[in-house]
Amino acid sequence: MKKTFAFIAMAAAMLAAGTANAQLGLNIGYAPTTFTTKTTIGNTTNTSTSEMNGFFVGVNYNHSLGQGIGLSVGLQGRYNTKTSTGSANFVVVSNSDKSTTTQILLDVPVLFNYSFALGRGAKLTAFVGPTLSYAVYGNTHVTTNTNILGSTSTAENDYPMYGDNSSNERMDLSAAFGLAFQYNAFRLFGGYRMGLSDLNNGDNVSTKTSGYFVGLGMAL
């Protein structure tokens, strides 16, 4: 893991030093996330999943290495959210409770890519590489309605996803791969990311992320 982080830092420093030979890109897109949690009790392992809608916006520098090969380093902000009744991310609620979970992350994708020229200003690019993510903020807001003898009372509580009383980890490392189609300055891309890190430091519990992503980009 430490070697991977060092590689990402080295790649970012290399591109920052050579931006004169790099192409700047702007990106926006949709990236839902699935959290898969495995809980082991004795010889039994139970698996549960939870989904969040996700949206991202960011920039990237693609540095040409020659022969159609490039190395792209980016920085993007990602916003995940889920609203539901009777279920929640990372906290236990009753069947009538309404919950809204919000998560804000910073992503640093480092992607090797290879482009195929299609002619008339179009090209197809395949990419693969690691993405380092850091959760800046995470919270679940729960609204509970209680009816006692015909009188309804409402209680609202917030449950932070991170901090001293949480077993959730902020840092995540994932592998991403996909394809991008570019026509002149405009780009349509999509792919899949698979989490490699365990995001729960509790005993006998493991949580990993996964999900597809699609987006639009513009090369400047």
Coordinates of N, CA and C in Angstrom, one line a residue:
M1 N 0.8 -1.2 0.0 CA 0.0 0.0 0.0 C 0.9 1.3 0.0
K2 N 1.9 1.3 0.9 CA 2.8 2.5 0.9 C 3.5 2.7 -0.4
K3 N 3.9 1.6 -1.1 CA 4.5 1.7 -2.4 C 3.6 2.3 -3.4
T4 N 2.3 1.9 -3.3 CA 1.3 2.5 -4.3 C 1.1 4.0 -4.1
F5 N 1.0 4.4 -2.8 CA 0.9 5.8 -2.5 C 2.1 6.6 -3.0
A6 N 3.3 6.0 -2.8 CA 4.5 6.7 -3.2 C 4.5 6.8 -4.8
F7 N 4.0 5.8 -5.5 CA 4.0 5.9 -6.9 C 3.0 7.0 -7.4
I8 N 1.9 7.1 -6.7 CA 0.9 8.1 -7.1 C 1.5 9.5 -6.9
A9 N 2.2 9.7 -5.7 CA 2.8 11.0 -5.5 C 3.9 11.3 -6.5
M10 N 4.7 10.3 -6.9 CA 5.8 10.5 -7.8 C 5.2 10.9 -9.2
A11 N 4.1 10.2 -9.6 CA 3.5 10.5 -10.9 C 2.9 11.9 -10.9
A12 N 2.3 12.3 -9.8 CA 1.8 13.7 -9.7 C 2.9 14.7 -9.8
A13 N 4.0 14.5 -9.1 CA 5.1 15.4 -9.2 C 5.7 15.5 -10.6
M14 N 5.8 14.4 -11.2 CA 6.4 14.3 -12.6 C 5.5 15.2 -13.5
L15 N 4.2 15.0 -13.5 CA 3.3 15.8 -14.4 C 3.3 17.3 -14.0
A16 N 3.4 17.5 -12.7 CA 3.4 18.9 -12.3 C 4.6 19.7 -12.8
A17 N 5.7 18.9 -12.9 CA 6.9 19.5 -13.4 C 7.0 19.6 -14.9
G18 N 6.1 18.9 -15.6 CA 6.1 18.9 -17.1 C 4.8 19.2 -17.7
T19 N 4.1 20.1 -17.1 CA 2.7 20.5 -17.7 C 2.8 21.1 -19.0
A20 N 4.0 21.6 -19.4 CA 4.1 22.2 -20.8 C 3.8 21.2 -21.8
N21 N 4.1 19.9 -21.5 CA 3.9 18.8 -22.5 C 2.6 18.0 -22.2
A22 N 1.8 18.5 -21.3 CA 0.6 17.8 -20.9 C -0.7 18.6 -21.4
Q23 N -1.7 17.8 -21.6 CA -3.0 18.4 -22.1 C -4.0 18.4 -20.9
L24 N -4.6 19.6 -20.7 CA -5.5 19.8 -19.6 C -6.9 19.3 -20.0
G25 N -7.6 18.6 -19.1 CA -9.0 18.2 -19.4 C -9.9 18.5 -18.2
L26 N -11.1 18.8 -18.6 CA -12.2 19.1 -17.6 C -13.2 18.0 -17.7
N27 N -13.7 17.5 -16.5 CA -14.6 16.3 -16.5 C -15.7 16.5 -15.6
I28 N -16.9 15.9 -15.9 CA -18.0 15.9 -15.1 C -18.8 14.6 -15.3
G29 N -19.4 14.0 -14.3 CA -20.0 12.7 -14.6 C -20.8 12.1 -13.4
Y30 N -21.2 10.9 -13.6 CA -22.1 10.1 -12.6 C -21.3 8.9 -12.2
A31 N -21.2 8.6 -10.9 CA -20.4 7.5 -10.4 C -21.1 6.9 -9.2
P32 N -22.1 6.1 -9.3 CA -22.7 5.4 -8.1 C -21.7 4.5 -7.5
T33 N -21.9 4.3 -6.1 CA -21.0 3.5 -5.4 C -21.7 2.4 -4.6
T34 N -21.2 1.2 -4.7 CA -21.8 0.0 -3.9 C -20.8 -0.3 -2.8
F35 N -21.3 -0.3 -1.6 CA -20.5 -0.7 -0.4 C -20.9 -2.2 -0.1
T36 N -19.9 -3.1 -0.2 CA -20.1 -4.5 0.1 C -19.4 -4.8 1.5
T37 N -20.2 -5.2 2.4 CA -19.7 -5.5 3.8 C -19.9 -7.0 4.1
K38 N -18.8 -7.6 4.5 CA -18.8 -9.0 4.9 C -18.5 -9.1 6.4
T39 N -19.4 -9.8 7.1 CA -19.2 -9.9 8.6 C -19.1 -11.4 8.9
T40 N -18.0 -11.8 9.5 CA -17.7 -13.2 9.8 C -17.9 -13.4 11.3
I41 N -18.8 -14.4 11.6 CA -19.0 -14.9 12.9 C -18.8 -16.4 13.0
G42 N -17.7 -16.8 13.6 CA -17.3 -18.2 13.6 C -17.0 -18.6 12.2
N43 N -17.7 -19.7 11.7 CA -17.4 -20.2 10.3 C -18.4 -19.6 9.3
T44 N -19.2 -18.6 9.8 CA -20.3 -18.1 8.9 C -19.9 -16.7 8.5
T45 N -20.1 -16.4 7.2 CA -19.8 -15.0 6.7 C -21.1 -14.5 6.0
N46 N -21.6 -13.4 6.5 CA -22.8 -12.7 5.9 C -22.3 -11.5 5.1
T47 N -23.0 -11.4 3.9 CA -22.6 -10.3 3.0 C -23.8 -9.4 2.8
S48 N -23.6 -8.1 2.9 CA -24.7 -7.1 2.7 C -24.2 -6.0 1.8
T49 N -25.0 -5.4 1.0 CA -24.6 -4.3 0.1 C -25.5 -3.1 0.4
S50 N -24.9 -1.9 0.1 CA -25.7 -0.7 0.2 C -25.2 0.2 -1.0
E51 N -26.1 0.9 -1.6 CA -25.7 1.8 -2.7 C -25.9 3.2 -2.4
M52 N -25.1 4.1 -3.1 CA -25.2 5.5 -3.0 C -25.1 6.1 -4.4
N53 N -25.9 7.1 -4.7 CA -25.7 7.8 -6.0 C -24.5 8.7 -5.8
G54 N -23.7 8.9 -6.9 CA -22.5 9.7 -6.8 C -22.3 10.6 -8.1
F55 N -21.8 11.8 -7.9 CA -21.5 12.7 -8.9 C -20.1 13.3 -8.7
F56 N -19.4 13.6 -9.8 CA -18.1 14.1 -9.7 C -17.8 15.2 -10.7
V57 N -16.8 16.0 -10.4 CA -16.3 17.1 -11.3 C -14.8 17.2 -11.0
G58 N -14.0 17.4 -12.0 CA -12.6 17.5 -11.8 C -11.8 17.8 -13.0
V59 N -10.5 17.8 -12.8 CA -9.5 18.2 -13.9 C -8.5 17.0 -14.0
N60 N -7.8 17.0 -15.1 CA -6.7 16.0 -15.3 C -5.7 16.5 -16.3
Y61 N -4.5 16.2 -16.1 CA -3.4 16.4 -17.0 C -3.0 15.1 -17.7
N62 N -3.0 15.0 -19.0 CA -2.6 13.8 -19.7 C -1.2 14.1 -20.3
H63 N -0.2 13.4 -19.8 CA 1.2 13.6 -20.3 C 1.5 12.6 -21.4
S64 N 1.9 13.0 -22.6 CA 2.2 12.1 -23.6 C 3.6 11.4 -23.4
L65 N 3.6 10.1 -23.5 CA 4.8 9.4 -23.3 C 5.3 8.9 -24.7
G66 N 4.6 9.2 -25.8 CA 5.0 8.8 -27.1 C 4.3 7.5 -27.6
Q67 N 4.2 7.3 -28.9 CA 3.6 6.2 -29.5 C 2.2 5.9 -29.0
G68 N 1.4 7.0 -28.8 CA 0.0 6.9 -28.4 C -0.2 6.6 -26.9
I69 N 0.9 6.4 -26.2 CA 0.8 6.1 -24.7 C 0.8 7.4 -23.9
G70 N 0.0 7.4 -22.9 CA 0.0 8.6 -22.0 C -0.2 8.2 -20.6
L71 N 0.1 9.2 -19.7 CA -0.1 9.0 -18.3 C -0.9 10.2 -17.8
S72 N -2.1 9.9 -17.2 CA -3.0 11.0 -16.8 C -3.1 11.0 -15.3
V73 N -2.9 12.2 -14.7 CA -3.1 12.4 -13.3 C -4.2 13.5 -13.1
G74 N -5.2 13.2 -12.2 CA -6.3 14.1 -12.1 C -6.6 14.4 -10.6
L75 N -7.4 15.3 -10.4 CA -8.0 15.7 -9.1 C -9.4 16.0 -9.3
Q76 N -10.3 15.2 -8.5 CA -11.7 15.5 -8.7 C -12.4 15.4 -7.3
G77 N -13.5 16.1 -7.2 CA -14.4 16.1 -6.1 C -15.6 15.2 -6.4
R78 N -16.0 14.3 -5.4 CA -17.1 13.4 -5.6 C -18.1 13.6 -4.5
Y79 N -19.4 13.6 -4.8 CA -20.4 13.8 -3.9 C -21.3 12.5 -3.9
N80 N -21.4 11.8 -2.8 CA -22.3 10.6 -2.7 C -23.4 10.9 -1.8
T81 N -24.6 10.3 -2.2 CA -25.8 10.6 -1.3 C -26.8 9.4 -1.4
K82 N -27.5 9.2 -0.3 CA -28.6 8.2 -0.3 C -29.7 8.6 0.7
T83 N -30.9 8.6 0.2 CA -32.1 8.9 1.1 C -33.0 7.7 1.1
S84 N -33.4 7.2 2.2 CA -34.3 6.0 2.3 C -35.1 6.0 3.6
T85 N -36.0 5.1 3.6 CA -36.8 4.9 4.8 C -36.7 3.5 5.3
G86 N -36.3 3.3 6.5 CA -36.2 1.9 7.0 C -34.8 1.3 6.8
S87 N -33.9 2.0 6.2 CA -32.5 1.5 6.0 C -31.6 2.7 5.9
A88 N -30.3 2.4 6.2 CA -29.4 3.6 6.2 C -28.0 3.0 5.9
N89 N -27.1 3.9 5.5 CA -25.7 3.5 5.4 C -25.0 3.6 6.7
F90 N -24.4 2.6 7.2 CA -23.5 2.6 8.3 C -24.1 2.8 9.7
V91 N -25.5 3.0 9.8 CA -26.1 3.0 11.1 C -27.4 2.2 11.0
V92 N -27.9 1.8 12.2 CA -29.1 1.0 12.3 C -30.3 1.9 12.6
V93 N -31.4 1.7 11.8 CA -32.6 2.5 12.0 C -33.8 1.6 12.0
S94 N -34.9 2.1 12.5 CA -36.1 1.3 12.5 C -36.9 1.5 11.2
N95 N -37.9 0.7 11.0 CA -38.6 0.6 9.8 C -39.3 1.9 9.3
S96 N -39.5 2.8 10.3 CA -40.2 4.1 9.9 C -39.3 5.3 9.9
D97 N -38.0 5.1 10.2 CA -37.1 6.2 10.3 C -36.7 6.5 8.8
K98 N -36.5 7.8 8.6 CA -36.0 8.3 7.3 C -34.6 8.8 7.5
S99 N -33.7 8.4 6.6 CA -32.3 8.7 6.8 C -31.7 9.3 5.5
T100 N -30.8 10.2 5.6 CA -30.1 10.7 4.4 C -28.6 10.7 4.8
T101 N -27.8 9.9 3.9 CA -26.4 9.8 4.1 C -25.7 10.6 3.0
T102 N -24.7 11.4 3.5 CA -24.0 12.3 2.6 C -22.5 12.1 2.7
Q103 N -21.8 12.0 1.6 CA -20.3 11.8 1.7 C -19.7 12.6 0.6
I104 N -18.6 13.3 1.0 CA -17.8 14.1 0.1 C -16.3 13.6 0.1
L105 N -15.8 13.3 -1.2 CA -14.5 12.7 -1.3 C -13.7 13.5 -2.3
L106 N -12.3 13.4 -2.1 CA -11.4 13.8 -3.1 C -10.7 12.6 -3.7
D107 N -10.6 12.6 -5.0 CA -10.0 11.5 -5.8 C -8.8 11.9 -6.5
V108 N -7.8 11.1 -6.6 CA -6.6 11.3 -7.4 C -6.4 10.1 -8.3
P109 N -6.9 10.1 -9.5 CA -6.7 9.0 -10.4 C -5.4 9.2 -11.2
V110 N -4.7 8.0 -11.2 CA -3.4 8.0 -12.0 C -3.6 6.9 -13.0
L111 N -3.8 7.3 -14.3 CA -4.3 6.3 -15.3 C -3.3 6.3 -16.5
F112 N -2.8 5.1 -16.8 CA -2.1 4.9 -18.0 C -3.1 4.7 -19.1
N113 N -2.8 5.3 -20.3 CA -3.8 5.2 -21.4 C -3.1 5.0 -22.7
Y114 N -3.8 4.4 -23.7 CA -3.3 4.2 -25.0 C -4.4 4.6 -26.0
S115 N -4.1 5.5 -27.0 CA -5.1 6.0 -27.9 C -4.9 5.4 -29.3
F116 N -6.1 5.2 -29.9 CA -6.1 4.7 -31.3 C -6.8 5.8 -32.1
A117 N -6.1 6.4 -33.1 CA -6.7 7.4 -34.0 C -7.7 6.8 -34.9
L118 N -8.9 7.4 -35.0 CA -9.9 6.9 -35.8 C -10.1 7.7 -37.1
G119 N -9.4 8.9 -37.2 CA -9.6 9.8 -38.3 C -10.6 10.8 -38.1
R120 N -10.5 11.9 -38.9 CA -11.5 13.0 -38.8 C -11.7 13.6 -37.4
G121 N -10.6 13.7 -36.7 CA -10.5 14.3 -35.3 C -11.1 13.4 -34.2
A122 N -11.2 12.1 -34.5 CA -11.8 11.2 -33.5 C -10.7 10.2 -33.1
K123 N -10.8 9.8 -31.8 CA -9.9 8.7 -31.3 C -10.5 8.0 -30.2
L124 N -10.1 6.7 -30.0 CA -10.5 5.9 -28.9 C -9.4 5.6 -28.0
T125 N -9.6 5.7 -26.7 CA -8.6 5.6 -25.7 C -9.0 4.5 -24.6
A126 N -8.1 3.6 -24.4 CA -8.3 2.7 -23.3 C -7.4 3.1 -22.1
F127 N -7.9 3.0 -20.9 CA -7.2 3.5 -19.7 C -7.3 2.5 -18.6
V128 N -6.3 2.5 -17.7 CA -6.3 1.6 -16.5 C -5.3 2.2 -15.5
G129 N -5.6 2.0 -14.2 CA -4.7 2.5 -13.2 C -5.3 2.7 -11.8
P130 N -4.6 3.1 -10.8 CA -5.1 3.2 -9.5 C -5.7 4.6 -9.2
T131 N -6.6 4.6 -8.3 CA -7.2 5.9 -7.8 C -7.1 5.9 -6.3
L132 N -6.6 7.0 -5.8 CA -6.5 7.2 -4.3 C -7.6 8.2 -3.9
S133 N -8.4 7.8 -2.9 CA -9.6 8.6 -2.5 C -9.4 8.9 -1.0
Y134 N -9.9 10.1 -0.7 CA -9.9 10.5 0.7 C -11.3 11.1 1.1
A135 N -11.9 10.6 2.1 CA -13.2 11.1 2.5 C -13.1 12.3 3.4
V136 N -13.5 13.4 2.8 CA -13.4 14.7 3.5 C -14.5 14.8 4.6
Y137 N -15.7 14.3 4.2 CA -16.9 14.4 5.1 C -17.8 13.3 4.9
G138 N -18.5 12.8 6.0 CA -19.5 11.8 5.9 C -20.4 11.9 7.0
N139 N -21.7 11.8 6.8 CA -22.7 11.9 7.8 C -24.0 11.3 7.4
T140 N -24.7 10.7 8.4 CA -26.1 10.2 8.2 C -27.0 10.9 9.1
H141 N -28.0 11.5 8.5 CA -29.0 12.3 9.3 C -30.3 11.5 9.4
V142 N -30.7 11.2 10.6 CA -31.9 10.3 10.8 C -33.0 11.1 11.4
T143 N -34.2 11.0 10.8 CA -35.4 11.6 11.3 C -36.4 10.5 11.9
T144 N -36.7 10.5 13.2 CA -37.6 9.5 13.8 C -38.9 10.2 14.2
N145 N -40.0 9.6 13.8 CA -41.3 10.0 14.2 C -41.9 9.0 15.2
T146 N -42.3 9.5 16.4 CA -42.8 8.7 17.4 C -44.3 9.1 17.7
N147 N -45.2 8.1 17.7 CA -46.6 8.4 18.0 C -47.0 7.8 19.3
I148 N -47.3 8.6 20.3 CA -47.7 8.2 21.6 C -49.1 8.7 21.9
L149 N -50.1 7.8 22.0 CA -51.4 8.2 22.4 C -52.0 9.3 21.4
G150 N -51.7 9.1 20.2 CA -52.2 10.1 19.2 C -51.4 11.3 19.0
S151 N -50.3 11.5 19.8 CA -49.5 12.7 19.7 C -48.1 12.3 19.0
T152 N -47.8 13.0 17.9 CA -46.6 12.6 17.2 C -45.4 13.6 17.5
S153 N -44.3 13.0 17.8 CA -43.1 13.8 18.1 C -42.0 13.4 17.1
T154 N -41.2 14.4 16.8 CA -40.1 14.2 15.8 C -38.7 14.4 16.4
A155 N -37.8 13.5 16.2 CA -36.4 13.7 16.7 C -35.5 13.5 15.5
E156 N -34.5 14.4 15.5 CA -33.5 14.3 14.4 C -32.1 14.2 15.0
N157 N -31.3 13.3 14.5 CA -30.0 13.0 15.0 C -29.0 12.8 13.8
D158 N -27.8 13.2 14.1 CA -26.7 13.1 13.1 C -25.7 12.1 13.6
Y159 N -25.2 11.2 12.7 CA -24.3 10.2 13.0 C -23.1 10.3 12.1
P160 N -22.0 10.9 12.5 CA -20.8 11.1 11.7 C -20.2 9.8 11.2
M161 N -19.8 9.7 10.0 CA -19.2 8.5 9.4 C -17.8 8.3 9.9
Y162 N -17.1 9.3 10.3 CA -15.7 9.3 10.6 C -15.4 9.9 11.9
G163 N -14.4 9.5 12.6 CA -14.0 10.1 13.9 C -13.7 9.1 14.9
D164 N -13.5 9.5 16.1 CA -13.1 8.6 17.2 C -14.0 7.5 17.5
N165 N -15.3 7.7 17.3 CA -16.3 6.7 17.6 C -16.8 5.9 16.4
S166 N -16.0 6.0 15.3 CA -16.4 5.3 14.1 C -15.3 4.3 13.7
S167 N -15.7 3.2 13.1 CA -14.7 2.2 12.6 C -14.5 2.4 11.1
N168 N -15.0 3.4 10.5 CA -14.8 3.7 9.1 C -13.5 4.3 8.8
E169 N -12.9 3.9 7.7 CA -11.6 4.5 7.3 C -11.8 5.5 6.2
R170 N -11.1 6.6 6.2 CA -11.2 7.7 5.3 C -10.5 7.4 3.9
M171 N -9.4 6.7 4.0 CA -8.6 6.5 2.8 C -9.0 5.2 2.1
D172 N -9.1 5.3 0.7 CA -9.5 4.2 -0.1 C -8.5 4.1 -1.3
L173 N -8.2 2.9 -1.7 CA -7.4 2.7 -2.9 C -8.2 1.8 -3.8
S174 N -8.4 2.2 -5.1 CA -9.2 1.4 -6.0 C -8.5 1.3 -7.3
A175 N -8.9 0.3 -8.1 CA -8.3 0.1 -9.5 C -9.5 0.5 -10.5
A176 N -9.1 1.2 -11.5 CA -10.1 1.7 -12.5 C -9.6 1.3 -13.9
F177 N -10.6 1.0 -14.7 CA -10.3 0.8 -16.1 C -11.5 1.2 -17.0
G178 N -11.3 1.5 -18.2 CA -12.4 1.9 -19.1 C -12.0 2.4 -20.4
L179 N -12.9 3.0 -21.2 CA -12.7 3.5 -22.5 C -13.2 4.9 -22.6
A180 N -12.6 5.7 -23.5 CA -13.0 7.0 -23.8 C -13.0 7.2 -25.3
F181 N -14.1 7.9 -25.8 CA -14.2 8.3 -27.2 C -14.1 9.8 -27.2
Q182 N -13.2 10.3 -28.0 CA -13.0 11.7 -28.1 C -13.1 12.2 -29.6
Y183 N -13.9 13.3 -29.8 CA -14.1 13.9 -31.1 C -13.7 15.3 -30.9
N184 N -12.6 15.7 -31.6 CA -12.0 17.0 -31.4 C -11.8 17.3 -29.9
A185 N -12.4 18.3 -29.3 CA -12.1 18.6 -27.9 C -13.0 17.9 -26.9
F186 N -14.1 17.2 -27.4 CA -15.1 16.6 -26.5 C -14.9 15.1 -26.4
R187 N -15.1 14.7 -25.1 CA -14.8 13.3 -24.8 C -16.0 12.7 -24.0
L188 N -16.3 11.5 -24.4 CA -17.3 10.6 -23.6 C -16.6 9.4 -23.1
F189 N -16.7 9.2 -21.8 CA -15.9 8.1 -21.2 C -16.7 7.3 -20.2
G190 N -16.3 6.1 -19.9 CA -17.0 5.2 -19.0 C -16.1 4.1 -18.5
G191 N -16.4 3.5 -17.4 CA -15.5 2.4 -16.9 C -16.0 1.9 -15.6
Y192 N -15.2 1.2 -14.9 CA -15.5 0.5 -13.7 C -14.4 0.6 -12.7
R193 N -14.7 0.8 -11.5 CA -13.7 0.9 -10.4 C -13.9 -0.2 -9.3
M194 N -12.9 -0.7 -8.8 CA -13.0 -1.8 -7.8 C -12.1 -1.4 -6.6
G195 N -12.7 -1.3 -5.5 CA -12.0 -1.0 -4.3 C -11.1 -2.1 -3.8
L196 N -9.9 -1.7 -3.4 CA -8.8 -2.6 -3.0 C -8.6 -2.6 -1.5
S197 N -9.1 -1.5 -0.8 CA -8.9 -1.3 0.6 C -10.1 -1.7 1.4
D198 N -9.8 -2.2 2.7 CA -10.9 -2.5 3.6 C -11.2 -1.2 4.4
L199 N -12.4 -0.7 4.2 CA -12.8 0.6 4.8 C -13.4 0.5 6.2
N200 N -13.3 -0.7 6.8 CA -13.8 -0.9 8.1 C -12.7 -1.5 9.0
N201 N -12.3 -0.9 10.0 CA -11.2 -1.4 10.9 C -11.7 -2.2 12.0
G202 N -13.0 -2.6 12.0 CA -13.5 -3.4 13.1 C -13.1 -4.9 12.9
D203 N -13.2 -5.6 14.0 CA -12.8 -7.0 14.0 C -13.9 -7.8 13.2
N204 N -13.5 -8.7 12.4 CA -14.4 -9.6 11.6 C -15.3 -8.9 10.7
V205 N -15.0 -7.7 10.3 CA -15.9 -7.0 9.4 C -15.0 -6.3 8.3
S206 N -15.4 -6.5 7.1 CA -14.7 -5.9 5.9 C -15.7 -5.2 5.0
T207 N -15.3 -4.0 4.6 CA -16.2 -3.2 3.7 C -15.3 -2.7 2.5
K208 N -15.8 -3.0 1.3 CA -15.1 -2.5 0.1 C -16.1 -1.9 -0.9
T209 N -15.6 -1.0 -1.7 CA -16.4 -0.3 -2.7 C -16.2 -0.8 -4.1
S210 N -17.2 -0.5 -4.9 CA -17.2 -0.8 -6.3 C -18.2 0.0 -7.1
G211 N -18.1 0.1 -8.4 CA -19.1 0.8 -9.1 C -18.6 1.2 -10.5
Y212 N -19.6 1.5 -11.4 CA -19.3 2.0 -12.7 C -19.2 3.5 -12.7
F213 N -18.7 4.2 -13.7 CA -18.8 5.6 -13.9 C -18.9 6.0 -15.3
V214 N -19.6 7.0 -15.6 CA -19.7 7.6 -17.0 C -19.6 9.1 -16.9
G215 N -19.0 9.7 -17.9 CA -18.8 11.2 -17.8 C -18.6 11.8 -19.2
L216 N -18.6 13.1 -19.1 CA -18.3 13.9 -20.3 C -17.0 14.8 -20.0
G217 N -16.2 15.0 -20.9 CA -15.0 15.8 -20.7 C -14.7 16.7 -21.9
M218 N -13.8 17.7 -21.6 CA -13.4 18.6 -22.7 C -11.9 18.8 -22.5
A219 N -11.2 18.6 -23.6 CA -9.7 18.8 -23.6 C -9.4 20.3 -24.0
L220 N -8.6 20.9 -23.2 CA -8.3 22.3 -23.5 C -6.9 22.5 -24.1

